[in-house]
Structure formats: structure tokens, C-alpha cells
Amino acid sequence: MLHSARFLVTSSAMDNLPVTGLPEIAFVGRSNAGKSTAINTLCQQRQLAFASKTPGRTQHINFFAVGPKDQPSGLLVDLPGYGYAAVAKTDKKRWQMFLAQYLAERGPLVGLILLADSRLGLTETDLSLLAFMAPASVPLHVLLTKADKLNRQEGQRAAQAARDQLAQQAQAVGMTAPISLQLFSATRLSGIESASQLIESWLEDAARPAVGLASGPESEPTSDLTDAPE
């Protein structure tokens, strides 16, 4: 499904986001976390997502449709990167507020892919996204990128440290939606299959009619912090 991705539209504010009725999966992360590269690799297209030569300067939201051209299955949403020092503080604040609003209020959003450099780990800004997501109960999957720069033991330590941070933050903000995590390398094409399968499963699940969903007070969702298969 992801290999069929094609550009749909670019938006710059909440009030002009497209209204398609299709489920959306958003990609978010620091400006130097390899987000554009990961999207291009997952979709097997070299220049689908634009990687700016100046990190932090690309401040638009790009939407890509996936699935049949006459009846798309969903949208991939490339959110602007954050946290790069060269961007003015006013711009950072504006886009942080936008991200918070998008994650909390965007109805079609069915999953979030957070990308973080495996060598640097999760930052305060990365973890703050969980608070924005908590009310929407949207699942989160973390790709620890550039894992080819770490040996096996270093990768395991990085994954465990991130897992511990996510569990602690999810508990602190009351996030009960599923959280999963995996190491990822666009250079070595490792983790591609498991990440693609998860993304496609989110879109497929969103397309199914809601049957037998508990809605009463007895329904108690729980956070599920797991590793995706390598």
C-alpha cells in the first residue's frame, strides 16, 4: 500500500487542512531525525517527502495519498520538524502550538509515527507529544532512526532507555493508547517491513466498521508499550 504513495496537497494552518474523510497517519520528529528519509524509504520513493538542506525551515504539512488512485485507503501526513536551534523562537512556539492542536483535535488521525535519532534518544519535546495525544487516544509508534550507527548492544540499550522513558511519560500524562517502538535504519533497510505492516494495519483497521466497541464506564483501556518485531 505505501509504495503507491503520491503527493496530494500542502497546508500551512489548521484552518486549511484537507477534508477527505480518509484516515491519517502522521510522521513527526526533530528536524534532524531523518523523517523525510524514513518516509521515502517506507514508500520506496526517493523524493516523495522533501528534505530541506536547512533543517527546521520546512514548515508546511504535506499530505500523501496511499492506495488505489480512484479510491485511496488513507493519507500519510508529513508534519514539520521541530526543535532546531536555527529557527526563531517565535516560529518554534507557533509550530509547537500547531502540533499540539493537530495531535489533540485532528479527527481523522489514527496513528502517529515519532522519529528520533537512536544515538540521541528521546528529547523533552519528543516526550511532550504524549500529553498532546492523550485525549485523542491515538496509538504511537516510535522509530529509532539511524540504528546502523550503533552496534547491537548499543541499539538494545537505546531501545530500552526509550522504552522506559515512554512508559514513565505515558503514566504521567494518562496516555492509555498503545505505544510501540523499534530500531530503524533507512541505510540498511532494517525495520522497514515491520514498520510498513504496522502502518498499513492502522489504515486497514480504520476502514473497518466499528463493531462491538465498549463505550460504557466499564471500558478501561491500557497503555501497551511493546517492541515491534525486527
GROMACS .gro file of N, CA and C in nm, residues 64-218:
model
  465
   64PHE      N    1   0.011   1.291   0.166
   64PHE     CA    2   0.031   1.195   0.058
   64PHE      C    3  -0.079   1.090   0.065
   65ALA      N    4  -0.142   1.064  -0.049
   65ALA     CA    5  -0.247   0.962  -0.054
   65ALA      C    6  -0.184   0.826  -0.082
   66VAL      N    7  -0.240   0.720  -0.023
   66VAL     CA    8  -0.195   0.583  -0.049
   66VAL      C    9  -0.315   0.496  -0.086
   67GLY      N   10  -0.288   0.389  -0.159
   67GLY     CA   11  -0.396   0.302  -0.204
   67GLY      C   12  -0.435   0.335  -0.347
   68PRO      N   13  -0.541   0.273  -0.398
   68PRO     CA   14  -0.583   0.295  -0.537
   68PRO      C   15  -0.608   0.442  -0.566
   69LYS      N   16  -0.574   0.487  -0.685
   69LYS     CA   17  -0.589   0.628  -0.721
   69LYS      C   18  -0.736   0.671  -0.721
   70ASP      N   19  -0.824   0.581  -0.763
   70ASP     CA   20  -0.965   0.617  -0.769
   70ASP      C   21  -1.036   0.604  -0.635
   71GLN      N   22  -0.971   0.536  -0.539
   71GLN     CA   23  -1.031   0.519  -0.406
   71GLN      C   24  -0.921   0.501  -0.302
   72PRO      N   25  -0.855   0.609  -0.263
   72PRO     CA   26  -0.743   0.600  -0.168
   72PRO      C   27  -0.783   0.535  -0.036
   73SER      N   28  -0.687   0.467   0.025
   73SER     CA   29  -0.712   0.399   0.153
   73SER      C   30  -0.685   0.489   0.273
   74GLY      N   31  -0.603   0.593   0.253
   74GLY     CA   32  -0.570   0.681   0.364
   74GLY      C   33  -0.464   0.781   0.323
   75LEU      N   34  -0.420   0.858   0.420
   75LEU     CA   35  -0.321   0.963   0.396
   75LEU      C   36  -0.203   0.949   0.491
   76LEU      N   37  -0.084   0.975   0.439
   76LEU     CA   38   0.035   0.992   0.522
   76LEU      C   39   0.057   1.142   0.536
   77VAL      N   40   0.084   1.187   0.657
   77VAL     CA   41   0.096   1.331   0.683
   77VAL      C   42   0.236   1.360   0.736
   78ASP      N   43   0.311   1.439   0.660
   78ASP     CA   44   0.447   1.478   0.700
   78ASP      C   45   0.439   1.611   0.773
   79LEU      N   46   0.446   1.605   0.906
   79LEU     CA   47   0.438   1.727   0.987
   79LEU      C   48   0.573   1.797   0.991
   80PRO      N   49   0.575   1.927   1.009
   80PRO     CA   50   0.703   2.000   1.012
   80PRO      C   51   0.791   1.956   1.127
   81GLY      N   52   0.922   1.956   1.103
   81GLY     CA   53   1.015   1.920   1.209
   81GLY      C   54   1.019   2.027   1.317
   82TYR      N   55   1.068   1.990   1.433
   82TYR     CA   56   1.073   2.084   1.544
   82TYR      C   57   1.206   2.074   1.617
   83GLY      N   58   1.234   2.177   1.695
   83GLY     CA   59   1.348   2.170   1.787
   83GLY      C   60   1.481   2.209   1.730
   84TYR      N   61   1.484   2.265   1.607
   84TYR     CA   62   1.614   2.300   1.551
   84TYR      C   63   1.653   2.441   1.593
   85ALA      N   64   1.774   2.459   1.638
   85ALA     CA   65   1.817   2.584   1.700
   85ALA      C   66   1.813   2.704   1.606
   86ALA      N   67   1.829   2.682   1.475
   86ALA     CA   68   1.837   2.793   1.381
   86ALA      C   69   1.703   2.861   1.357
   87VAL      N   70   1.595   2.797   1.399
   87VAL     CA   71   1.462   2.855   1.378
   87VAL      C   72   1.431   2.954   1.490
   88ALA      N   73   1.375   3.067   1.455
   88ALA     CA   74   1.344   3.170   1.554
   88ALA      C   75   1.249   3.116   1.660
   89LYS      N   76   1.263   3.168   1.782
   89LYS     CA   77   1.181   3.120   1.893
   89LYS      C   78   1.032   3.141   1.867
   90THR      N   79   0.996   3.250   1.799
   90THR     CA   80   0.855   3.275   1.771
   90THR      C   81   0.799   3.170   1.676
   91ASP      N   82   0.882   3.129   1.577
   91ASP     CA   83   0.839   3.024   1.485
   91ASP      C   84   0.826   2.891   1.556
   92LYS      N   85   0.921   2.862   1.645
   92LYS     CA   86   0.914   2.737   1.722
   92LYS      C   87   0.786   2.731   1.803
   93LYS      N   88   0.755   2.841   1.870
   93LYS     CA   89   0.635   2.845   1.955
   93LYS      C   90   0.510   2.826   1.872
   94ARG      N   91   0.506   2.893   1.757
   94ARG     CA   92   0.388   2.883   1.672
   94ARG      C   93   0.366   2.739   1.624
   95TRP      N   94   0.475   2.672   1.585
   95TRP     CA   95   0.459   2.537   1.534
   95TRP      C   96   0.438   2.435   1.645
   96GLN      N   97   0.490   2.462   1.763
   96GLN     CA   98   0.459   2.375   1.876
   96GLN      C   99   0.311   2.381   1.910
   97MET      N  100   0.255   2.500   1.903
   97MET     CA  101   0.112   2.516   1.930
   97MET      C  102   0.030   2.447   1.821
   98PHE      N  103   0.076   2.458   1.698
   98PHE     CA  104   0.005   2.392   1.589
   98PHE      C  105   0.007   2.240   1.607
   99LEU      N  106   0.126   2.185   1.637
   99LEU     CA  107   0.138   2.041   1.657
   99LEU      C  108   0.047   1.994   1.770
  100ALA      N  109   0.044   2.069   1.878
  100ALA     CA  110  -0.041   2.033   1.991
  100ALA      C  111  -0.187   2.029   1.948
  101GLN      N  112  -0.229   2.129   1.871
  101GLN     CA  113  -0.368   2.135   1.826
  101GLN      C  114  -0.399   2.022   1.728
  102TYR      N  115  -0.307   1.997   1.636
  102TYR     CA  116  -0.328   1.891   1.537
  102TYR      C  117  -0.341   1.755   1.605
  103LEU      N  118  -0.249   1.723   1.695
  103LEU     CA  119  -0.250   1.592   1.758
  103LEU      C  120  -0.371   1.571   1.848
  104ALA      N  121  -0.417   1.678   1.912
  104ALA     CA  122  -0.530   1.666   2.005
  104ALA      C  123  -0.665   1.670   1.935
  105GLU      N  124  -0.673   1.739   1.820
  105GLU     CA  125  -0.804   1.768   1.763
  105GLU      C  126  -0.829   1.709   1.624
  106ARG      N  127  -0.727   1.661   1.557
  106ARG     CA  128  -0.745   1.614   1.420
  106ARG      C  129  -0.822   1.483   1.419
  107GLY      N  130  -0.947   1.487   1.384
  107GLY     CA  131  -1.036   1.372   1.390
  107GLY      C  132  -0.991   1.251   1.309
  108PRO      N  133  -0.944   1.270   1.184
  108PRO     CA  134  -0.906   1.155   1.100
  108PRO      C  135  -0.777   1.086   1.144
  109LEU      N  136  -0.704   1.145   1.240
  109LEU     CA  137  -0.575   1.088   1.281
  109LEU      C  138  -0.597   0.953   1.350
  110VAL      N  139  -0.534   0.848   1.296
  110VAL     CA  140  -0.550   0.714   1.354
  110VAL      C  141  -0.419   0.657   1.406
  111GLY      N  142  -0.307   0.728   1.387
  111GLY     CA  143  -0.180   0.680   1.437
  111GLY      C  144  -0.071   0.783   1.417
  112LEU      N  145   0.028   0.780   1.506
  112LEU     CA  146   0.140   0.874   1.497
  112LEU      C  147   0.271   0.797   1.495
  113ILE      N  148   0.356   0.832   1.400
  113ILE     CA  149   0.491   0.778   1.393
  113ILE      C  150   0.588   0.886   1.441
  114LEU      N  151   0.655   0.861   1.551
  114LEU     CA  152   0.753   0.955   1.606
  114LEU      C  153   0.892   0.905   1.571
  115LEU      N  154   0.970   0.990   1.507
  115LEU     CA  155   1.106   0.954   1.469
  115LEU      C  156   1.207   1.024   1.558
  116ALA      N  157   1.303   0.948   1.609
  116ALA     CA  158   1.406   1.004   1.696
  116ALA      C  159   1.538   0.936   1.662
  117ASP      N  160   1.644   1.012   1.661
  117ASP     CA  161   1.778   0.960   1.635
  117ASP      C  162   1.816   0.864   1.747
  118SER      N  163   1.844   0.740   1.711
  118SER     CA  164   1.874   0.638   1.812
  118SER      C  165   1.998   0.673   1.894
  119ARG      N  166   2.088   0.752   1.838
  119ARG     CA  167   2.211   0.790   1.909
  119ARG      C  168   2.185   0.896   2.015
  120LEU      N  169   2.080   0.976   1.994
  120LEU     CA  170   2.049   1.087   2.085
  120LEU      C  171   1.937   1.054   2.182
  121GLY      N  172   1.852   0.959   2.144
  121GLY     CA  173   1.740   0.921   2.230
  121GLY      C  174   1.626   1.021   2.222
  122LEU      N  175   1.527   1.002   2.307
  122LEU     CA  176   1.410   1.088   2.308
  122LEU      C  177   1.439   1.216   2.384
  123THR      N  178   1.393   1.327   2.330
  123THR     CA  179   1.413   1.456   2.394
  123THR      C  180   1.287   1.494   2.472
  124GLU      N  181   1.300   1.605   2.546
  124GLU     CA  182   1.185   1.656   2.621
  124GLU      C  183   1.069   1.689   2.528
  125THR      N  184   1.102   1.746   2.412
  125THR     CA  185   0.997   1.781   2.316
  125THR      C  186   0.930   1.657   2.261
  126ASP      N  187   1.009   1.553   2.231
  126ASP     CA  188   0.951   1.426   2.185
  126ASP      C  189   0.849   1.374   2.286
  127LEU      N  190   0.889   1.372   2.412
  127LEU     CA  191   0.803   1.316   2.516
  127LEU      C  192   0.680   1.403   2.541
  128SER      N  193   0.693   1.533   2.518
  128SER     CA  194   0.578   1.622   2.540
  128SER      C  195   0.463   1.591   2.446
  129LEU      N  196   0.492   1.527   2.333
  129LEU     CA  197   0.386   1.493   2.238
  129LEU      C  198   0.283   1.399   2.301
  130LEU      N  199   0.325   1.316   2.396
  130LEU     CA  200   0.233   1.222   2.458
  130LEU      C  201   0.120   1.294   2.531
  131ALA      N  202   0.153   1.407   2.591
  131ALA     CA  203   0.049   1.485   2.660
  131ALA      C  204  -0.053   1.539   2.561
  132PHE      N  205  -0.006   1.581   2.442
  132PHE     CA  206  -0.097   1.632   2.340
  132PHE      C  207  -0.187   1.520   2.286
  133MET      N  208  -0.131   1.399   2.279
  133MET     CA  209  -0.203   1.286   2.220
  133MET      C  210  -0.300   1.218   2.315
  134ALA      N  211  -0.275   1.231   2.443
  134ALA     CA  212  -0.351   1.155   2.542
  134ALA      C  213  -0.503   1.167   2.526
  135PRO      N  214  -0.558   1.288   2.507
  135PRO     CA  215  -0.704   1.299   2.496
  135PRO      C  216  -0.762   1.228   2.374
  136ALA      N  217  -0.683   1.217   2.266
  136ALA     CA  218  -0.733   1.159   2.142
  136ALA      C  219  -0.722   1.007   2.138
  137SER      N  220  -0.647   0.946   2.231
  137SER     CA  221  -0.629   0.801   2.237
  137SER      C  222  -0.580   0.744   2.104
  138VAL      N  223  -0.482   0.811   2.045
  138VAL     CA  224  -0.424   0.766   1.918
  138VAL      C  225  -0.298   0.686   1.946
  139PRO      N  226  -0.280   0.569   1.884
  139PRO     CA  227  -0.160   0.488   1.908
  139PRO      C  228  -0.033   0.556   1.857
  140LEU      N  229   0.077   0.527   1.924
  140LEU     CA  230   0.206   0.586   1.891
  140LEU      C  231   0.306   0.475   1.861
  141HIS      N  232   0.381   0.493   1.751
  141HIS     CA  233   0.490   0.400   1.719
  141HIS      C  234   0.617   0.482   1.701
  142VAL      N  235   0.723   0.444   1.771
  142VAL     CA  236   0.849   0.519   1.767
  142VAL      C  237   0.949   0.445   1.680
  143LEU      N  238   1.006   0.519   1.583
  143LEU     CA  239   1.116   0.467   1.503
  143LEU      C  240   1.245   0.531   1.553
  144LEU      N  241   1.333   0.451   1.609
  144LEU     CA  242   1.465   0.500   1.649
  144LEU      C  243   1.554   0.489   1.527
  145THR      N  244   1.571   0.602   1.459
  145THR     CA  245   1.638   0.604   1.329
  145THR      C  246   1.790   0.598   1.341
  146LYS      N  247   1.853   0.577   1.225
  146LYS     CA  248   2.000   0.574   1.212
  146LYS      C  249   2.060   0.466   1.301
  147ALA      N  250   1.985   0.356   1.315
  147ALA     CA  251   2.032   0.246   1.401
  147ALA      C  252   2.156   0.178   1.347
  148ASP      N  253   2.186   0.200   1.219
  148ASP     CA  254   2.307   0.143   1.160
  148ASP      C  255   2.433   0.205   1.221
  149LYS      N  256   2.420   0.318   1.289
  149LYS     CA  257   2.533   0.383   1.354
  149LYS      C  258   2.568   0.320   1.489
  150LEU      N  259   2.482   0.229   1.535
  150LEU     CA  260   2.503   0.164   1.665
  150LEU      C  261   2.530   0.015   1.644
  151ASN      N  262   2.611  -0.045   1.734
  151ASN     CA  263   2.624  -0.190   1.730
  151ASN      C  264   2.504  -0.252   1.801
  152ARG      N  265   2.496  -0.382   1.801
  152ARG     CA  266   2.378  -0.449   1.853
  152ARG      C  267   2.351  -0.414   2.000
  153GLN      N  268   2.458  -0.416   2.080
  153GLN     CA  269   2.441  -0.388   2.223
  153GLN      C  270   2.398  -0.243   2.246
  154GLU      N  271   2.458  -0.150   2.172
  154GLU     CA  272   2.420  -0.010   2.184
  154GLU      C  273   2.275   0.011   2.142
  155GLY      N  274   2.234  -0.058   2.037
  155GLY     CA  275   2.096  -0.048   1.991
  155GLY      C  276   1.997  -0.098   2.095
  156GLN      N  277   2.031  -0.209   2.160
  156GLN     CA  278   1.944  -0.263   2.264
  156GLN      C  279   1.933  -0.167   2.381
  157ARG      N  280   2.045  -0.105   2.418
  157ARG     CA  281   2.042  -0.009   2.529
  157ARG      C  282   1.958   0.114   2.492
  158ALA      N  283   1.973   0.162   2.369
  158ALA     CA  284   1.897   0.278   2.324
  158ALA      C  285   1.748   0.249   2.325
  159ALA      N  286   1.711   0.129   2.278
  159ALA     CA  287   1.570   0.091   2.274
  159ALA      C  288   1.512   0.080   2.415
  160GLN      N  289   1.588   0.020   2.507
  160GLN     CA  290   1.540   0.004   2.643
  160GLN      C  291   1.525   0.138   2.713
  161ALA      N  292   1.620   0.229   2.690
  161ALA     CA  293   1.612   0.361   2.752
  161ALA      C  294   1.489   0.436   2.702
  162ALA      N  295   1.463   0.429   2.573
  162ALA     CA  296   1.347   0.497   2.516
  162ALA      C  297   1.218   0.433   2.566
  163ARG      N  298   1.219   0.302   2.576
  163ARG     CA  299   1.101   0.231   2.626
  163ARG      C  300   1.067   0.275   2.769
  164ASP      N  301   1.169   0.286   2.851
  164ASP     CA  302   1.148   0.329   2.990
  164ASP      C  303   1.094   0.472   2.997
  165GLN      N  304   1.150   0.560   2.913
  165GLN     CA  305   1.104   0.699   2.911
  165GLN      C  306   0.958   0.708   2.869
  166LEU      N  307   0.922   0.633   2.767
  166LEU     CA  308   0.785   0.637   2.716
  166LEU      C  309   0.686   0.585   2.819
  167ALA      N  310   0.722   0.477   2.886
  167ALA     CA  311   0.633   0.420   2.987
  167ALA      C  312   0.611   0.518   3.100
  168GLN      N  313   0.718   0.583   3.143
  168GLN     CA  314   0.708   0.679   3.254
  168GLN      C  315   0.623   0.800   3.213
  169GLN      N  316   0.647   0.851   3.091
  169GLN     CA  317   0.573   0.968   3.045
  169GLN      C  318   0.426   0.935   3.020
  170ALA      N  319   0.398   0.818   2.964
  170ALA     CA  320   0.260   0.778   2.939
  170ALA      C  321   0.182   0.772   3.069
  171GLN      N  322   0.244   0.719   3.173
  171GLN     CA  323   0.179   0.712   3.302
  171GLN      C  324   0.157   0.853   3.360
  172ALA      N  325   0.255   0.940   3.342
  172ALA     CA  326   0.246   1.075   3.397
  172ALA      C  327   0.135   1.157   3.334
  173VAL      N  328   0.111   1.139   3.203
  173VAL     CA  329   0.011   1.221   3.134
  173VAL      C  330  -0.121   1.148   3.114
  174GLY      N  331  -0.127   1.023   3.159
  174GLY     CA  332  -0.251   0.946   3.147
  174GLY      C  333  -0.280   0.898   3.007
  175MET      N  334  -0.176   0.873   2.928
  175MET     CA  335  -0.196   0.820   2.793
  175MET      C  336  -0.219   0.670   2.801
  176THR      N  337  -0.333   0.625   2.749
  176THR     CA  338  -0.369   0.484   2.758
  176THR      C  339  -0.367   0.413   2.623
  177ALA      N  340  -0.345   0.487   2.515
  177ALA     CA  341  -0.339   0.426   2.382
  177ALA      C  342  -0.211   0.343   2.369
  178PRO      N  343  -0.210   0.245   2.279
  178PRO     CA  344  -0.091   0.160   2.261
  178PRO      C  345   0.032   0.240   2.218
  179ILE      N  346   0.147   0.201   2.271
  179ILE     CA  347   0.275   0.260   2.233
  179ILE      C  348   0.369   0.145   2.195
  180SER      N  349   0.435   0.156   2.081
  180SER     CA  350   0.531   0.055   2.040
  180SER      C  351   0.657   0.123   1.990
  181LEU      N  352   0.763   0.044   1.974
  181LEU     CA  353   0.894   0.103   1.945
  181LEU      C  354   0.979   0.003   1.870
  182GLN      N  355   1.065   0.054   1.781
  182GLN     CA  356   1.159  -0.034   1.712
  182GLN      C  357   1.280   0.046   1.664
  183LEU      N  358   1.390  -0.025   1.642
  183LEU     CA  359   1.507   0.034   1.579
  183LEU      C  360   1.482   0.036   1.428
  184PHE      N  361   1.539   0.137   1.361
  184PHE     CA  362   1.510   0.157   1.219
  184PHE      C  363   1.633   0.214   1.149
  185SER      N  364   1.663   0.162   1.032
  185SER     CA  365   1.775   0.215   0.953
  185SER      C  366   1.735   0.221   0.806
  186ALA      N  367   1.725   0.342   0.753
  186ALA     CA  368   1.696   0.358   0.611
  186ALA      C  369   1.816   0.315   0.527
  187THR      N  370   1.936   0.331   0.581
  187THR     CA  371   2.058   0.295   0.508
  187THR      C  372   2.066   0.145   0.487
  188ARG      N  373   2.041   0.068   0.591
  188ARG     CA  374   2.049  -0.078   0.581
  188ARG      C  375   1.914  -0.143   0.553
  189LEU      N  376   1.811  -0.061   0.541
  189LEU     CA  377   1.674  -0.109   0.515
  189LEU      C  378   1.628  -0.207   0.623
  190SER      N  379   1.668  -0.181   0.745
  190SER     CA  380   1.627  -0.268   0.856
  190SER      C  381   1.509  -0.206   0.929
  191GLY      N  382   1.410  -0.288   0.962
  191GLY     CA  383   1.291  -0.242   1.029
  191GLY      C  384   1.184  -0.192   0.933
  192ILE      N  385   1.212  -0.196   0.804
  192ILE     CA  386   1.119  -0.144   0.704
  192ILE      C  387   0.990  -0.226   0.701
  193GLU      N  388   1.004  -0.357   0.698
  193GLU     CA  389   0.887  -0.444   0.683
  193GLU      C  390   0.791  -0.432   0.801
  194SER      N  391   0.846  -0.436   0.923
  194SER     CA  392   0.759  -0.431   1.041
  194SER      C  393   0.691  -0.296   1.053
  195ALA      N  394   0.763  -0.188   1.022
  195ALA     CA  395   0.703  -0.055   1.028
  195ALA      C  396   0.593  -0.040   0.923
  196SER      N  397   0.618  -0.088   0.803
  196SER     CA  398   0.519  -0.080   0.695
  196SER      C  399   0.393  -0.159   0.730
  197GLN      N  400   0.413  -0.278   0.785
  197GLN     CA  401   0.299  -0.362   0.821
  197GLN      C  402   0.212  -0.295   0.927
  198LEU      N  403   0.276  -0.231   1.024
  198LEU     CA  404   0.200  -0.164   1.130
  198LEU      C  405   0.120  -0.048   1.073
  199ILE      N  406   0.184   0.034   0.990
  199ILE     CA  407   0.116   0.150   0.931
  199ILE      C  408  -0.004   0.104   0.848
  200GLU      N  409   0.017   0.003   0.766
  200GLU     CA  410  -0.092  -0.046   0.682
  200GLU      C  411  -0.203  -0.107   0.766
  201SER      N  412  -0.168  -0.172   0.876
  201SER     CA  413  -0.272  -0.230   0.963
  201SER      C  414  -0.356  -0.121   1.028
  202TRP      N  415  -0.294  -0.009   1.063
  202TRP     CA  416  -0.370   0.103   1.119
  202TRP      C  417  -0.472   0.154   1.018
  203LEU      N  418  -0.429   0.169   0.893
  203LEU     CA  419  -0.520   0.218   0.790
  203LEU      C  420  -0.632   0.117   0.762
  204GLU      N  421  -0.596  -0.010   0.759
  204GLU     CA  422  -0.696  -0.113   0.734
  204GLU      C  423  -0.797  -0.121   0.847
  205ASP      N  424  -0.749  -0.111   0.971
  205ASP     CA  425  -0.840  -0.115   1.086
  205ASP      C  426  -0.935   0.003   1.085
  206ALA      N  427  -0.884   0.120   1.043
  206ALA     CA  428  -0.967   0.240   1.040
  206ALA      C  429  -1.078   0.229   0.937
  207ALA      N  430  -1.054   0.147   0.834
  207ALA     CA  431  -1.152   0.134   0.727
  207ALA      C  432  -1.264   0.036   0.763
  208ARG      N  433  -1.239  -0.045   0.866
  208ARG     CA  434  -1.341  -0.143   0.906
  208ARG      C  435  -1.449  -0.076   0.990
  209PRO      N  436  -1.574  -0.123   0.979
  209PRO     CA  437  -1.681  -0.068   1.064
  209PRO      C  438  -1.651  -0.096   1.210
  210ALA      N  439  -1.685  -0.003   1.297
  210ALA     CA  440  -1.666  -0.021   1.441
  210ALA      C  441  -1.771  -0.117   1.493
  211VAL      N  442  -1.728  -0.235   1.535
  211VAL     CA  443  -1.820  -0.337   1.582
  211VAL      C  444  -1.781  -0.379   1.723
  212GLY      N  445  -1.876  -0.375   1.814
  212GLY     CA  446  -1.853  -0.425   1.949
  212GLY      C  447  -1.757  -0.343   2.031
  213LEU      N  448  -1.748  -0.213   2.003
  213LEU     CA  449  -1.658  -0.130   2.083
  213LEU      C  450  -1.723  -0.094   2.215
  214ALA      N  451  -1.651  -0.117   2.324
  214ALA     CA  452  -1.705  -0.084   2.456
  214ALA      C  453  -1.705   0.067   2.474
  215SER      N  454  -1.813   0.122   2.528
  215SER     CA  455  -1.818   0.266   2.547
  215SER      C  456  -1.864   0.305   2.686
  216GLY      N  457  -1.903   0.209   2.766
  216GLY     CA  458  -1.953   0.237   2.900
  216GLY      C  459  -1.841   0.258   2.999
  217PRO      N  460  -1.875   0.284   3.123
  217PRO     CA  461  -1.775   0.312   3.225
  217PRO      C  462  -1.687   0.192   3.258
  218GLU      N  463  -1.730   0.071   3.216
  218GLU     CA  464  -1.650  -0.047   3.247
  218GLU      C  465  -1.531  -0.062   3.153
   0.00000   0.00000   0.00000
